[in-house]
PDB file of C-alpha atoms and ligand atoms in Angstrom:
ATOM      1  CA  UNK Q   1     -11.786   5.724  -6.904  1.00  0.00           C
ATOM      2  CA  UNK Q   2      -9.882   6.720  -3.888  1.00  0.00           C
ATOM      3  CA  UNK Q   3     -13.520   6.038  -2.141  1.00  0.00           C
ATOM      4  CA  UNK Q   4     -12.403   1.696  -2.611  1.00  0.00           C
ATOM      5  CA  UNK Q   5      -9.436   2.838  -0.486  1.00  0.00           C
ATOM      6  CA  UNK Q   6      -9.836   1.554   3.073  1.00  0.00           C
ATOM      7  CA  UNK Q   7      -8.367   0.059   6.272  1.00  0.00           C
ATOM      8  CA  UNK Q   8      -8.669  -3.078   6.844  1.00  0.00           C
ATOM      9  CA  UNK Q   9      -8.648  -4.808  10.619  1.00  0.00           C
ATOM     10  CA  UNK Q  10      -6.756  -8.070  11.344  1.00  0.00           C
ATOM     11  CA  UNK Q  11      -7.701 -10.500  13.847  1.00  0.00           C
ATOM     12  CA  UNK Q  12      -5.373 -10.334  17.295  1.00  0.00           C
ATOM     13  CA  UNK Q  13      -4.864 -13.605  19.219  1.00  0.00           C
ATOM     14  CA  UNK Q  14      -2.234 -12.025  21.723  1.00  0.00           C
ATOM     15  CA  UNK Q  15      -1.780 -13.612  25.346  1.00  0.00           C
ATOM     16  CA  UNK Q  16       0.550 -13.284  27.709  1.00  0.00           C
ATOM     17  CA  UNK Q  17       3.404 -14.178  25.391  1.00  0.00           C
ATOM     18  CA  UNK Q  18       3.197 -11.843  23.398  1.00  0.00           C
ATOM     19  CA  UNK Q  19       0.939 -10.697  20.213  1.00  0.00           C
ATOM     20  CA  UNK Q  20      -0.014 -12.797  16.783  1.00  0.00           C
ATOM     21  CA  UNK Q  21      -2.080 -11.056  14.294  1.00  0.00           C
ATOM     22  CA  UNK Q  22      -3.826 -13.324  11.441  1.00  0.00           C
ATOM     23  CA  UNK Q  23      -3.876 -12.076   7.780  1.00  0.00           C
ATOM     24  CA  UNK Q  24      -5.642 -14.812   5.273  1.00  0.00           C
ATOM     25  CA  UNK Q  25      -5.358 -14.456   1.607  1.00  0.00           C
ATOM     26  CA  UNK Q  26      -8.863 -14.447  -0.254  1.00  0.00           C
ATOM     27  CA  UNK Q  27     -10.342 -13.625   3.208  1.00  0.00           C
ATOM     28  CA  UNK Q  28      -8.917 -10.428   4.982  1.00  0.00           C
ATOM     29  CA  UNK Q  29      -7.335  -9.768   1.855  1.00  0.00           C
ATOM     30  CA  UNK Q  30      -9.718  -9.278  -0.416  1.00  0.00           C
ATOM     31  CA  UNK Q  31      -7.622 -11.071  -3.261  1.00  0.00           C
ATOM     32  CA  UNK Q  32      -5.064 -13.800  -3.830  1.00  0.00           C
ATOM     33  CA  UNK Q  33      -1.792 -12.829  -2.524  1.00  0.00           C
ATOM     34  CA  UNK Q  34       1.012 -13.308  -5.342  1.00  0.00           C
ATOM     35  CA  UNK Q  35       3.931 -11.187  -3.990  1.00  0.00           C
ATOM     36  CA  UNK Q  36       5.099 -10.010  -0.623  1.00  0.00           C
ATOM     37  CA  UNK Q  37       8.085  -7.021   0.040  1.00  0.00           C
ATOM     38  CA  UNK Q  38       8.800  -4.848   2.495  1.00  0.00           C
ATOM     39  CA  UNK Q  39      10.696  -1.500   3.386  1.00  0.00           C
ATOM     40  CA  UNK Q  40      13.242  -0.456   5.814  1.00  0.00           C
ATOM     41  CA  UNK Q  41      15.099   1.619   6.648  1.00  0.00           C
ATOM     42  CA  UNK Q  42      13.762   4.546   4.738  1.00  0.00           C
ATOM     43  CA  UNK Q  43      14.446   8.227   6.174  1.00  0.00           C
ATOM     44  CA  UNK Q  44      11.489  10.449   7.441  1.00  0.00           C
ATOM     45  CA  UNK Q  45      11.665  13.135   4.209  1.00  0.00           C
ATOM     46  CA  UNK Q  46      11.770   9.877   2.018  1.00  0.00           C
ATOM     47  CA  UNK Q  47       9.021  10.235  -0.449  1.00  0.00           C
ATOM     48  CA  UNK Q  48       8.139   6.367  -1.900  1.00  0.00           C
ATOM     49  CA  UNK Q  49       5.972   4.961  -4.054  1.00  0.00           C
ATOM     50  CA  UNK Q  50       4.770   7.344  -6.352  1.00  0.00           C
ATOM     51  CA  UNK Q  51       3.070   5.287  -8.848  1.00  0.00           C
ATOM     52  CA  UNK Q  52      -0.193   3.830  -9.617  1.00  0.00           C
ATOM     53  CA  UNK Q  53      -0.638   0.249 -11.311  1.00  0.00           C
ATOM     54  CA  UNK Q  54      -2.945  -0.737 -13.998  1.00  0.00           C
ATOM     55  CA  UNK Q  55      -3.373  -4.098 -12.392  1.00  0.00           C
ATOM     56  CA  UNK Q  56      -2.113  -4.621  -9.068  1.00  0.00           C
ATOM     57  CA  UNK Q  57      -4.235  -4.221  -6.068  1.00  0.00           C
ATOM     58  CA  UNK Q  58      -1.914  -3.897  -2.574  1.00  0.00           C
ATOM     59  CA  UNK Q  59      -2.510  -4.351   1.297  1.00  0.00           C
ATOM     60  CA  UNK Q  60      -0.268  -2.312   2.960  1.00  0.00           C
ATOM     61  CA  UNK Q  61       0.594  -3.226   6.740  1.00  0.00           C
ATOM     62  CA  UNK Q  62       3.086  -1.318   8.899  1.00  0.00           C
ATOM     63  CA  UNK Q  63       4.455  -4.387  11.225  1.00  0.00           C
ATOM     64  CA  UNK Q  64       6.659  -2.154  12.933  1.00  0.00           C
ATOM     65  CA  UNK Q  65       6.676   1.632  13.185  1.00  0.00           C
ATOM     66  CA  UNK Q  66       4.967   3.915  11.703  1.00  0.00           C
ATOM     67  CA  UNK Q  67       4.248   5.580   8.241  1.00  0.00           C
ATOM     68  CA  UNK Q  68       2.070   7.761   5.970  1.00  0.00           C
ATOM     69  CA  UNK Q  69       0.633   6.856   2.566  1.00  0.00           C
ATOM     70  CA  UNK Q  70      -1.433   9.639   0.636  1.00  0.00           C
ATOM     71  CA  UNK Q  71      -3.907   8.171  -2.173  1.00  0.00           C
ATOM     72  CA  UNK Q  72      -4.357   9.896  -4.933  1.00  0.00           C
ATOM     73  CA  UNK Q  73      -7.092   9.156  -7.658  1.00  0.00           C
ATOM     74  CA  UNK Q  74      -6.163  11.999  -9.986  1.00  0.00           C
ATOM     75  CA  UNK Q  75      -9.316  14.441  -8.247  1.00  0.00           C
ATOM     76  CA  UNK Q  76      -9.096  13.869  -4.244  1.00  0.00           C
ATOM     77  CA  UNK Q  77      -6.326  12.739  -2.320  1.00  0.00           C
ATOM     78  CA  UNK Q  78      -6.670  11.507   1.596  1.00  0.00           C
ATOM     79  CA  UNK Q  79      -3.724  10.426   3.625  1.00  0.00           C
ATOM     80  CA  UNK Q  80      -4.067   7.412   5.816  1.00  0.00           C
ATOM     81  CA  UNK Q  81      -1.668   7.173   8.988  1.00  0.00           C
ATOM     82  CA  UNK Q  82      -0.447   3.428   9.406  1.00  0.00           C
ATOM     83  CA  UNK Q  83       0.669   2.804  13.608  1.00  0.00           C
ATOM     84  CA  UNK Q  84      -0.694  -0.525  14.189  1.00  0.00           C
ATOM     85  CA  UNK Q  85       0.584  -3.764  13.094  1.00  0.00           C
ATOM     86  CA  UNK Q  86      -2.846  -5.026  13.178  1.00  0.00           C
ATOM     87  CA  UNK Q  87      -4.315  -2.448  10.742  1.00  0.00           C
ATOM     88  CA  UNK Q  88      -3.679  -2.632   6.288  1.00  0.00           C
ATOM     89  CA  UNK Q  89      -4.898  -0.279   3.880  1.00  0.00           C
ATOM     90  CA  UNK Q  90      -6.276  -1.873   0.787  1.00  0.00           C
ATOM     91  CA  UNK Q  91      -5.542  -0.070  -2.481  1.00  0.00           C
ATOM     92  CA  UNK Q  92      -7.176  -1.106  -5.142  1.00  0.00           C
ATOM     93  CA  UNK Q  93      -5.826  -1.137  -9.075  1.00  0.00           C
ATOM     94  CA  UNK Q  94      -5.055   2.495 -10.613  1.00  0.00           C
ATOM     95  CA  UNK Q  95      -4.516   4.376  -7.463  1.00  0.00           C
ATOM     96  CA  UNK Q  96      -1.786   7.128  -7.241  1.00  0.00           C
ATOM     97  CA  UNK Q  97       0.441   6.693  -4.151  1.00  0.00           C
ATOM     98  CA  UNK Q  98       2.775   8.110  -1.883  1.00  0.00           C
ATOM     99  CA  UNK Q  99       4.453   6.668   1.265  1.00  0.00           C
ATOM    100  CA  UNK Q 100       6.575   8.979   3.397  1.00  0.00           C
ATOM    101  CA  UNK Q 101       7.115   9.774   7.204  1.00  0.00           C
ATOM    102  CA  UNK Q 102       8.674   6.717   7.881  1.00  0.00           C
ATOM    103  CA  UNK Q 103       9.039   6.327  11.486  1.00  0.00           C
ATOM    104  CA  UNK Q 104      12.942   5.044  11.890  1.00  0.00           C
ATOM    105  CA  UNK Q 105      11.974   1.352  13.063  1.00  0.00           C
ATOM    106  CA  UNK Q 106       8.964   1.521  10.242  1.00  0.00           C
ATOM    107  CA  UNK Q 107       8.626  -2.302   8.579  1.00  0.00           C
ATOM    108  CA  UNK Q 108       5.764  -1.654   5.737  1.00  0.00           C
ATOM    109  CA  UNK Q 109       4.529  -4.684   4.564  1.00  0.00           C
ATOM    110  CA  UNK Q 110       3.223  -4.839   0.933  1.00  0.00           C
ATOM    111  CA  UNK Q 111       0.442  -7.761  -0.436  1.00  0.00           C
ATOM    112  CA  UNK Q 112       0.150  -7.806  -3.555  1.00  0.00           C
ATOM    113  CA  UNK Q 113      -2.438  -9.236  -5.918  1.00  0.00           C
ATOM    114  CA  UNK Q 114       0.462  -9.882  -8.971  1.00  0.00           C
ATOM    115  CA  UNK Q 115       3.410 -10.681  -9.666  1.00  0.00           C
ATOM    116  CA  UNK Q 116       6.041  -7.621 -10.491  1.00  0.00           C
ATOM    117  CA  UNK Q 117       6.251  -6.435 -13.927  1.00  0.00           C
ATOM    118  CA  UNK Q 118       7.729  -3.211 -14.529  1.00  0.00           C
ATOM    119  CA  UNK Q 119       4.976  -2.374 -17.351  1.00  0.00           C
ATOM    120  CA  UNK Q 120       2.164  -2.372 -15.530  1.00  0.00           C
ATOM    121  CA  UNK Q 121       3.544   0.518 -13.631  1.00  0.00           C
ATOM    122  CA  UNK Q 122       2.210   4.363 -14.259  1.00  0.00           C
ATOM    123  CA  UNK Q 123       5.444   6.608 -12.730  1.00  0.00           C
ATOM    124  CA  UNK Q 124       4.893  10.000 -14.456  1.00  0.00           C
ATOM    125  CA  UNK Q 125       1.682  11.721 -12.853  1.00  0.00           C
ATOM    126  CA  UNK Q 126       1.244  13.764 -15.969  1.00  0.00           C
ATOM    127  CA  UNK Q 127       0.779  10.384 -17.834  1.00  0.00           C
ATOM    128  CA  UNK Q 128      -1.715   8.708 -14.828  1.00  0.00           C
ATOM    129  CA  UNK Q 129      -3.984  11.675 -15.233  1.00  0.00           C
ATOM    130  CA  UNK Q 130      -4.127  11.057 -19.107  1.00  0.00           C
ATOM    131  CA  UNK Q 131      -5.095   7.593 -18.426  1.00  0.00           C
ATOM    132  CA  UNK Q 132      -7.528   8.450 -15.335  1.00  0.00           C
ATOM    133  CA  UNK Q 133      -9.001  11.138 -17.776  1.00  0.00           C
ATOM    134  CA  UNK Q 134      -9.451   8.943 -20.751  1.00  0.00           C
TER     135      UNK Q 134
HETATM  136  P1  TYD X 201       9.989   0.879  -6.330  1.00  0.00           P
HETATM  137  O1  TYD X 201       8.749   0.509  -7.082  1.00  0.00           O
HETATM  138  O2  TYD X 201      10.667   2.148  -6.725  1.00  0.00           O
HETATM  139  O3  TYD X 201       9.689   0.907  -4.770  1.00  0.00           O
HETATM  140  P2  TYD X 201       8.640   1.842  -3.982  1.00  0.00           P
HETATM  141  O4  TYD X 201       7.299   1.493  -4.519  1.00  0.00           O
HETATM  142  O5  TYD X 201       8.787   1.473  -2.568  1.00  0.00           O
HETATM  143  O6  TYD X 201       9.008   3.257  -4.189  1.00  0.00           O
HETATM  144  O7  TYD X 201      11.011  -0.343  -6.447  1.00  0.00           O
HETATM  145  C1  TYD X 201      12.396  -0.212  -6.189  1.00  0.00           C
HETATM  146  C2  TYD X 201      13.149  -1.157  -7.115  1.00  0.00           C
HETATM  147  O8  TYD X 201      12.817  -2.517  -6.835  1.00  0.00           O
HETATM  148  C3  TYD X 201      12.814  -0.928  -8.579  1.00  0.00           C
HETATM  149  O9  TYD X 201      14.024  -1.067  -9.317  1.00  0.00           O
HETATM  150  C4  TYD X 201      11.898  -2.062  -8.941  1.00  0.00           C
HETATM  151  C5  TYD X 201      12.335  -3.164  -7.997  1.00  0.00           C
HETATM  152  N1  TYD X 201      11.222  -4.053  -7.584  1.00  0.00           N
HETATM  153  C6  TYD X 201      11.198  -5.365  -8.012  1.00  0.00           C
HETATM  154  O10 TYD X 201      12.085  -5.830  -8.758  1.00  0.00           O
HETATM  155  N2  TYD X 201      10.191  -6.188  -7.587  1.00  0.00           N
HETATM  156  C7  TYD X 201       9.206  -5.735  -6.772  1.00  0.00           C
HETATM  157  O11 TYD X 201       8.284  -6.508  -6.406  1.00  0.00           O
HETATM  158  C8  TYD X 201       9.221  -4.359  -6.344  1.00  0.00           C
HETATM  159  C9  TYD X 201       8.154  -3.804  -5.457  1.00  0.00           C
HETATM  160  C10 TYD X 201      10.255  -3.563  -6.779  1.00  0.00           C
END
């Protein structure tokens, strides 16, 4: 599970005024995107997230700053560091998250492959690892 977890590079077409990074739907992203929100302004011992999604799959791209998100697939848990506006971490569906050590001018971008509904949420861990154990 947590092995479909990866980074993903964008293209960079910076020159000398400045940088633009390219991020296509149903090409860098490996689905379509349906939703797009972001977070600010969260402290450093902010713990977000923590939930896993029986449908959604997510790109998550820190724009600005700087942040940490552990995945968690009910066995093994790795924690990717996002510091470049050029780099996303795809998660796909079903994977238990964390994001924390927000940076104070962190901007995390979220892709996402639906739109929201609350239901399709997991938020108590005991109940994700009945449903990863089933
Ligand atoms: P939450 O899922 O707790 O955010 P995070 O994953 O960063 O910890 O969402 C915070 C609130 O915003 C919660 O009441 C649900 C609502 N929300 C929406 O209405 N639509 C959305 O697309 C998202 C991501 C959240």
């Amino acid at each position: 599970m947590i092995e479909h977890c990866r980074l993903i590079e964008f293209s960079q077409m910076g020159d000398e005024r400045g940088h633009l990074v390219i991020v296509e739907g149903n090409q860098d992203i490996p689905f379509d995107i349906k939703r797009v929100f972001y977070i600010y302004g969260s402290d450093k011992d902010v713990i977000r997230g923590r939930h896993a999604n029986h449908k959604s799959e997510f790109v998550l791209i820190n724009v600005a700053g700087t942040s940490k998100i552990r995945v968690d697939d009910g066995t093994n848990q790795k924690v990717y560091h996002l510091d470049r506006p050029h780099i996303g971490i795809y998660l796909p569906r079903l994977v238990w998250k964390d994001m924390y050590d927000f940076s104070k001018d962190s901007v995390l971008l979220v892709l996402a492959s639906e739109h929201y509904d609350a239901d399709e949420y997991i938020r108590d861990y005991d109940k994700y690892l009945e449903v990863m154990n089933k």
